[in-house]
């Protein structure tokens, strides 16, 4: 890996943290369905997808740990809630099945756009890692689409649950493309092949065509500067859960 | 059983070139979800090279012993039905004896 | 190729005709196998169904003690391993409910009977979990006790069940390794961590000893005679003790039964008689966590009913 200057390294760290935290937090929320999903077969499928996300998060934290000379578990578990950089979309508890399906769909379509760009990164390790992730995400997108369609094609009340969830999540979904600190440096270096705003436009165009027939016309919404820094009580609860064991005993290995 | 849910039999291939072997079955409302679930139950650990997913009602079963295990001698149809050990021994001994004269 | 005599048998007839219960029981009693579509006496069908249904229920309820810890696993690797383990248990529930369903009872009926408290699940899943150490002890020792039973069931006369057991045993062996790794890491850690493990073992030893059930009279054990299970309860418990007592003690853990010892002359483990009244009370729904867990299941099942209705048709259809 060619040596990066301090500014580029910092900007890369922001990017990796954003993607890793997204995968980490959505993996956590969806892993909560393990054991209680609507059907036994679906339970296993949802759990696999959640586990994949945690696996991706782990790989990203490990890469980040190399860049910043840190430790993956410490990055994952050792920050205060305010120091996490996941998008606002992931601030919500998993909700009911329609909510999870809607969020999963919005997330997977955005992740596909993001990974497609990062797989062309000039940063070789990042390109390889995101290339691998894209292969696993193929299944995630197929599965998310399968459920979106099934709920959308269901009876009126089912369709309405889904529509309502999409409407509630729409503004926060934009934050997956919230501008990153130091993004310009990454774009210049080719580490981030396109700015977040460009990726956002590509995603919006694709996803509106799929969700507006279900949820009706959705408002214009742009990512905001604080799209990755607002925190909610839901997330604070989650943070409390995942830091509970490690926090309880001093300096232990688990 | 609901008309909107079916049982799907799953066959798996362990490695390239191996036979397809029956592995189990899943409940699913349609072929697409059946495929996803077959992948989960018989492939999520990366243990299968290929899967076949077949609706249970597409399978025709034959288990009649009159057809599969009929009583008359069929040993001429299998390698094990040709017992040559003793004949071969006798032939070798005779040939060795002739050679020695 | 062998050159043994391979002349076809003169009579390849099945070992029993449909309706001949006596011939059927001779068949299963001497190692014969039965498939889902074969004729079987009602008592056999009912006995297998009851056995498999309880097993399926146990896998499903067994998810709950550990589920809370998915969110609390202290490292990325542990979270992956624990989520994967619990996912496997859900998978086992699916496999077993499928076997039971093919014997004639729809899955919705089985789930409803479980939630209504009409059918049972194994004792160990009626107890609360209190710490991360419980996660290790359960994954290691509860799964070990289960695998001892499940290995014996790979020879069940009911072939679909036996085949499922083979897959389940293979998957459970990974769980035991995960559990043992969790325990070992803590035992090699701080004094506080070792204390947590000992405390967890102190709580789980009783339920573990009860898990295989009271010794039964082999002469009256139909499940044994009909080949549904291959070993009796006491054999299973002895097997568990033989393998795991040394492995527990070698870590410096103390087993909370002062009477526990191996009798060299008989080759058997001597132990304090488990509280069979407690076992009976627990499996009939009076365990410390029985009702809260069943209620949790009822609530989450109710919360997702609309999804099953949408995908599978109205509520009276089989599904889920």
Tab-separated table of C-alpha atoms in Angstrom, chain A residues 102-191:
chain	number	residue	atom	x	y	z
A	102	UNK	CA	-38.528	-1.096	3.567
A	103	UNK	CA	-35.302	-0.123	5.294
A	104	UNK	CA	-33.471	-3.157	3.947
A	105	UNK	CA	-34.582	-2.308	0.411
A	106	UNK	CA	-33.539	1.329	0.653
A	107	UNK	CA	-30.228	0.303	2.184
A	108	UNK	CA	-29.363	-2.448	-0.288
A	109	UNK	CA	-30.094	-0.325	-3.348
A	110	UNK	CA	-27.915	2.477	-1.974
A	111	UNK	CA	-25.172	0.072	-0.939
A	112	UNK	CA	-25.153	-1.366	-4.471
A	113	UNK	CA	-24.489	2.098	-5.945
A	114	UNK	CA	-21.811	2.823	-3.356
A	115	UNK	CA	-20.019	-0.494	-3.710
A	116	UNK	CA	-20.106	-0.324	-7.495
A	117	UNK	CA	-18.168	2.941	-7.255
A	118	UNK	CA	-15.760	1.769	-4.545
A	119	UNK	CA	-14.930	-1.382	-6.471
A	120	UNK	CA	-13.207	1.027	-8.905
A	121	UNK	CA	-11.263	2.753	-6.127
A	122	UNK	CA	-7.630	3.625	-6.734
A	123	UNK	CA	-6.990	2.230	-3.235
A	124	UNK	CA	-6.263	-1.368	-4.110
A	125	UNK	CA	-7.214	-2.990	-0.802
A	126	UNK	CA	-10.478	-1.086	-0.662
A	127	UNK	CA	-11.297	-2.022	-4.265
A	128	UNK	CA	-10.656	-5.712	-3.553
A	129	UNK	CA	-12.682	-5.688	-0.349
A	130	UNK	CA	-15.663	-3.903	-1.867
A	131	UNK	CA	-15.476	-6.190	-4.896
A	132	UNK	CA	-15.874	-9.167	-2.537
A	133	UNK	CA	-18.690	-7.458	-0.681
A	134	UNK	CA	-20.577	-6.843	-3.933
A	135	UNK	CA	-20.682	-10.579	-4.586
A	136	UNK	CA	-22.398	-11.234	-1.257
A	137	UNK	CA	-24.656	-8.233	-1.682
A	138	UNK	CA	-26.096	-9.760	-4.889
A	139	UNK	CA	-28.126	-12.111	-2.716
A	140	UNK	CA	-29.090	-9.323	-0.321
A	141	UNK	CA	-30.546	-7.233	-3.112
A	142	UNK	CA	-32.413	-10.194	-4.639
A	143	UNK	CA	-33.907	-10.994	-1.261
A	144	UNK	CA	-34.813	-7.388	-0.475
A	145	UNK	CA	-36.517	-7.049	-3.862
A	146	UNK	CA	-38.372	-10.316	-3.366
A	147	UNK	CA	-39.893	-9.054	-0.128
A	148	UNK	CA	-40.623	-5.544	-1.384
A	149	UNK	CA	-42.594	-7.058	-4.250
A	150	UNK	CA	-44.453	-9.553	-2.104
A	151	UNK	CA	-45.606	-6.935	0.384
A	152	UNK	CA	-46.395	-4.421	-2.362
A	153	UNK	CA	-48.464	-7.037	-4.195
A	154	UNK	CA	-50.292	-8.072	-1.042
A	155	UNK	CA	-53.718	-7.021	0.219
A	156	UNK	CA	-54.356	-3.275	0.583
A	157	UNK	CA	-53.540	-3.090	4.292
A	158	UNK	CA	-50.220	-4.874	3.772
A	159	UNK	CA	-49.287	-2.592	0.905
A	160	UNK	CA	-50.152	0.382	3.086
A	161	UNK	CA	-47.868	-0.814	5.898
A	162	UNK	CA	-45.027	-0.943	3.416
A	163	UNK	CA	-45.931	2.422	1.856
A	164	UNK	CA	-46.068	4.036	5.279
A	165	UNK	CA	-42.670	2.619	6.227
A	166	UNK	CA	-41.121	3.894	2.994
A	167	UNK	CA	-42.528	7.375	3.575
A	168	UNK	CA	-41.243	7.453	7.157
A	169	UNK	CA	-37.770	6.303	6.159
A	170	UNK	CA	-37.354	8.361	2.987
A	171	UNK	CA	-35.656	11.450	4.411
A	172	UNK	CA	-33.246	9.436	6.558
A	173	UNK	CA	-32.405	7.125	3.649
A	174	UNK	CA	-30.878	10.079	1.785
A	175	UNK	CA	-28.230	10.308	4.521
A	176	UNK	CA	-26.506	7.206	3.211
A	177	UNK	CA	-24.980	9.698	0.804
A	178	UNK	CA	-24.307	12.458	3.333
A	179	UNK	CA	-21.166	14.373	2.376
A	180	UNK	CA	-18.038	13.165	4.147
A	181	UNK	CA	-15.376	15.337	5.725
A	182	UNK	CA	-12.452	15.477	3.349
A	183	UNK	CA	-14.412	13.898	0.520
A	184	UNK	CA	-12.849	16.184	-2.051
A	185	UNK	CA	-9.390	14.815	-1.288
A	186	UNK	CA	-10.608	11.255	-1.818
A	187	UNK	CA	-12.259	12.100	-5.128
A	188	UNK	CA	-9.082	13.791	-6.375
A	189	UNK	CA	-7.061	10.731	-5.394
A	190	UNK	CA	-9.562	8.424	-7.081
A	191	UNK	CA	-10.078	6.612	-3.787
